[in-house]
Amino acid sequence: MKKIFNITLMCMMVTVFCSTTHSRADTKDFDRDVAFIPYNKILTKLSKEYGIDMYIPEKNKEKFLNKVKGMTPKEFEKLLRQQYNESKKYITLPSYDKAEMGDSPYPQPIPNAEQMIPATPLQ
């Protein structure tokens, strides 16, 4: 009777230990997503403030986090504000001519930049 109890107990322990372990691959994605949260909040805040969409595509999150590794979220926000204000100097408002657009059902809201827009690299 004691042997059956010990064998059953050992089987249960192995089952519990196997079910509670998981691979490290899942935690890497989770760590990346957690590290991205403060920067995403800043992107959302500035998007609402400036009325534009600022985001990092899913495939570029790893690359982005490597670039801002030594940068605090406040420094990141300051850099984005500087880049946005600098880019406004180089964007001209489009002049739409009715003859040019005709009766096109598609909007043409994209402004044209007449020269290169300098950007501050993230390192």
mmCIF file of N, CA and C in Angstrom, residues 2 6 9 15 18 21 29 41 48 50 59-60 62 64 80 89 97 100-101 116 122:
data_model
loop_
_atom_site.group_PDB
_atom_site.id
_atom_site.type_symbol
_atom_site.label_atom_id
_atom_site.label_comp_id
_atom_site.label_asym_id
_atom_site.label_seq_id
_atom_site.Cartn_x
_atom_site.Cartn_y
_atom_site.Cartn_z
ATOM 1 N N LYS A 2 1.945 1.185 0.766
ATOM 2 C CA LYS A 2 2.838 2.327 0.861
ATOM 3 C C LYS A 2 3.530 2.588 -0.484
ATOM 4 N N ASN A 6 3.430 6.060 -2.713
ATOM 5 C CA ASN A 6 4.661 6.755 -3.118
ATOM 6 C C ASN A 6 4.731 6.936 -4.633
ATOM 7 N N LEU A 9 2.202 9.603 -5.630
ATOM 8 C CA LEU A 9 2.698 10.906 -5.213
ATOM 9 C C LEU A 9 3.806 11.398 -6.145
ATOM 10 N N THR A 15 4.004 15.553 -12.745
ATOM 11 C CA THR A 15 2.976 16.230 -13.545
ATOM 12 C C THR A 15 2.906 17.705 -13.190
ATOM 13 N N CYS A 18 6.082 19.570 -14.444
ATOM 14 C CA CYS A 18 6.092 19.710 -15.902
ATOM 15 C C CYS A 18 5.076 20.742 -16.369
ATOM 16 N N THR A 21 6.343 24.619 -15.705
ATOM 17 C CA THR A 21 7.479 25.182 -16.433
ATOM 18 C C THR A 21 7.017 25.622 -17.811
ATOM 19 N N ASP A 29 9.165 37.892 -25.678
ATOM 20 C CA ASP A 29 8.140 38.756 -26.261
ATOM 21 C C ASP A 29 7.443 39.566 -25.184
ATOM 22 N N LYS A 41 3.059 54.989 -24.566
ATOM 23 C CA LYS A 41 2.237 56.026 -23.936
ATOM 24 C C LYS A 41 2.623 57.409 -24.456
ATOM 25 N N LYS A 48 -2.203 62.420 -29.967
ATOM 26 C CA LYS A 48 -3.416 63.186 -29.636
ATOM 27 C C LYS A 48 -3.123 64.681 -29.631
ATOM 28 N N TYR A 50 -0.730 66.428 -31.234
ATOM 29 C CA TYR A 50 -0.429 66.997 -32.542
ATOM 30 C C TYR A 50 -1.453 66.638 -33.610
ATOM 31 N N LYS A 59 6.809 44.799 -36.294
ATOM 32 C CA LYS A 59 8.051 44.164 -36.733
ATOM 33 C C LYS A 59 9.285 44.990 -36.365
ATOM 34 N N ASN A 60 9.122 46.270 -36.049
ATOM 35 C CA ASN A 60 10.262 47.132 -35.730
ATOM 36 C C ASN A 60 10.424 47.404 -34.239
ATOM 37 N N GLU A 62 11.552 45.541 -31.760
ATOM 38 C CA GLU A 62 12.849 45.085 -31.229
ATOM 39 C C GLU A 62 13.950 46.073 -31.609
ATOM 40 N N PHE A 64 13.585 49.220 -32.433
ATOM 41 C CA PHE A 64 13.316 50.474 -31.736
ATOM 42 C C PHE A 64 13.834 50.426 -30.301
ATOM 43 N N LEU A 80 11.303 63.563 -29.633
ATOM 44 C CA LEU A 80 10.195 63.541 -30.598
ATOM 45 C C LEU A 80 9.615 64.926 -30.823
ATOM 46 N N LYS A 89 8.995 72.938 -40.179
ATOM 47 C CA LYS A 89 9.629 74.014 -40.944
ATOM 48 C C LYS A 89 9.775 73.650 -42.416
ATOM 49 N N ASP A 97 -5.420 72.744 -56.836
ATOM 50 C CA ASP A 97 -6.139 73.456 -57.869
ATOM 51 C C ASP A 97 -7.312 72.582 -58.293
ATOM 52 N N GLU A 100 -6.651 70.642 -61.280
ATOM 53 C CA GLU A 100 -5.679 69.571 -61.075
ATOM 54 C C GLU A 100 -6.361 68.324 -60.523
ATOM 55 N N MET A 101 -7.248 68.513 -59.561
ATOM 56 C CA MET A 101 -7.911 67.381 -58.905
ATOM 57 C C MET A 101 -9.107 66.887 -59.697
ATOM 58 N N MET A 116 15.051 68.175 -48.007
ATOM 59 C CA MET A 116 15.284 67.125 -47.014
ATOM 60 C C MET A 116 14.960 67.633 -45.625
ATOM 61 N N LEU A 122 18.819 58.308 -33.360
ATOM 62 C CA LEU A 122 18.679 57.832 -31.986
ATOM 63 C C LEU A 122 19.955 57.189 -31.459
#
